Amino acid sequence: LLTQSLNPGGEDDADGQEYRRTLNNQGEAETFLQAYAALLADRREALTSERTVLAAHDARYVLKAFC
């Protein structure tokens, strides 16, 4: 994902969709980073039995969504 070129067909094949592809890749990378941050927070909580700020926020958000 991070090493993809702007033009999959080559540098001379500009099709005008480079910006759209870059935005899609950026959104996908951001989703992966958010999931990774949540995974690390869960791991830390499991290892230290402490709630992180992210985990506490997520718990409050889930409670508000169901109430």
mmCIF file of C-alpha atoms in Angstrom:
data_model
loop_
_atom_site.group_PDB
_atom_site.id
_atom_site.type_symbol
_atom_site.label_atom_id
_atom_site.label_comp_id
_atom_site.label_asym_id
_atom_site.label_seq_id
_atom_site.Cartn_x
_atom_site.Cartn_y
_atom_site.Cartn_z
ATOM 1 C CA LEU A 1 0.000 0.000 0.000
ATOM 2 C CA LEU A 2 2.763 2.440 0.905
ATOM 3 C CA THR A 3 4.978 1.607 -2.059
ATOM 4 C CA GLN A 4 2.369 1.752 -4.830
ATOM 5 C CA SER A 5 3.164 4.120 -7.666
ATOM 6 C CA LEU A 6 0.770 6.854 -8.756
ATOM 7 C CA ASN A 7 0.405 5.264 -12.179
ATOM 8 C CA PRO A 8 0.094 1.486 -12.116
ATOM 9 C CA GLY A 9 0.665 1.324 -15.884
ATOM 10 C CA GLY A 10 3.847 3.370 -15.875
ATOM 11 C CA GLU A 11 4.948 6.979 -15.663
ATOM 12 C CA ASP A 12 3.852 7.832 -19.218
ATOM 13 C CA ASP A 13 0.258 6.576 -18.805
ATOM 14 C CA ALA A 14 -1.314 9.478 -16.895
ATOM 15 C CA ASP A 15 -5.063 8.882 -16.869
ATOM 16 C CA GLY A 16 -6.208 11.719 -14.586
ATOM 17 C CA GLN A 17 -7.180 9.340 -11.782
ATOM 18 C CA GLU A 18 -3.923 9.586 -9.826
ATOM 19 C CA TYR A 19 -5.416 11.941 -7.227
ATOM 20 C CA ARG A 20 -8.440 9.675 -6.654
ATOM 21 C CA ARG A 21 -6.219 6.611 -6.250
ATOM 22 C CA THR A 22 -3.960 8.489 -3.842
ATOM 23 C CA LEU A 23 -6.948 9.560 -1.717
ATOM 24 C CA ASN A 24 -8.261 5.990 -1.663
ATOM 25 C CA ASN A 25 -4.846 4.698 -0.595
ATOM 26 C CA GLN A 26 -4.606 7.381 2.081
ATOM 27 C CA GLY A 27 -8.043 6.458 3.456
ATOM 28 C CA GLU A 28 -7.135 2.784 3.517
ATOM 29 C CA ALA A 29 -3.833 3.513 5.291
ATOM 30 C CA GLU A 30 -5.639 5.665 7.863
ATOM 31 C CA THR A 31 -8.106 2.836 8.530
ATOM 32 C CA PHE A 32 -5.236 0.412 9.072
ATOM 33 C CA LEU A 33 -3.516 2.850 11.451
ATOM 34 C CA GLN A 34 -6.691 3.329 13.505
ATOM 35 C CA ALA A 35 -7.192 -0.428 13.757
ATOM 36 C CA TYR A 36 -3.534 -0.870 14.724
ATOM 37 C CA ALA A 37 -3.820 1.806 17.435
ATOM 38 C CA ALA A 38 -6.884 0.050 18.865
ATOM 39 C CA LEU A 39 -5.052 -3.278 18.751
ATOM 40 C CA LEU A 40 -2.075 -1.833 20.627
ATOM 41 C CA ALA A 41 -4.374 -0.267 23.232
ATOM 42 C CA ASP A 42 -6.128 -3.600 23.764
ATOM 43 C CA ARG A 43 -2.778 -5.386 24.024
ATOM 44 C CA ARG A 44 -1.498 -2.885 26.570
ATOM 45 C CA GLU A 45 -4.671 -3.245 28.619
ATOM 46 C CA ALA A 46 -4.366 -7.035 28.542
ATOM 47 C CA LEU A 47 -0.702 -6.962 29.570
ATOM 48 C CA THR A 48 -0.911 -4.335 32.291
ATOM 49 C CA SER A 49 -4.580 -4.553 33.277
ATOM 50 C CA GLU A 50 -4.765 -0.787 32.769
ATOM 51 C CA ARG A 51 -7.246 1.069 30.670
ATOM 52 C CA THR A 52 -5.729 3.483 28.223
ATOM 53 C CA VAL A 53 -7.315 6.782 27.299
ATOM 54 C CA LEU A 54 -8.344 5.305 23.933
ATOM 55 C CA ALA A 55 -10.006 2.280 25.543
ATOM 56 C CA ALA A 56 -11.820 4.459 28.080
ATOM 57 C CA HIS A 57 -13.069 6.743 25.311
ATOM 58 C CA ASP A 58 -14.255 3.769 23.241
ATOM 59 C CA ALA A 59 -16.099 2.333 26.248
ATOM 60 C CA ARG A 60 -17.896 5.647 26.857
ATOM 61 C CA TYR A 61 -18.772 5.931 23.171
ATOM 62 C CA VAL A 62 -20.245 2.410 23.088
ATOM 63 C CA LEU A 63 -22.290 3.073 26.228
ATOM 64 C CA LYS A 64 -23.695 6.309 24.766
ATOM 65 C CA ALA A 65 -24.564 4.564 21.504
ATOM 66 C CA PHE A 66 -26.640 1.914 23.256
ATOM 67 C CA CYS A 67 -28.355 4.192 25.803
#
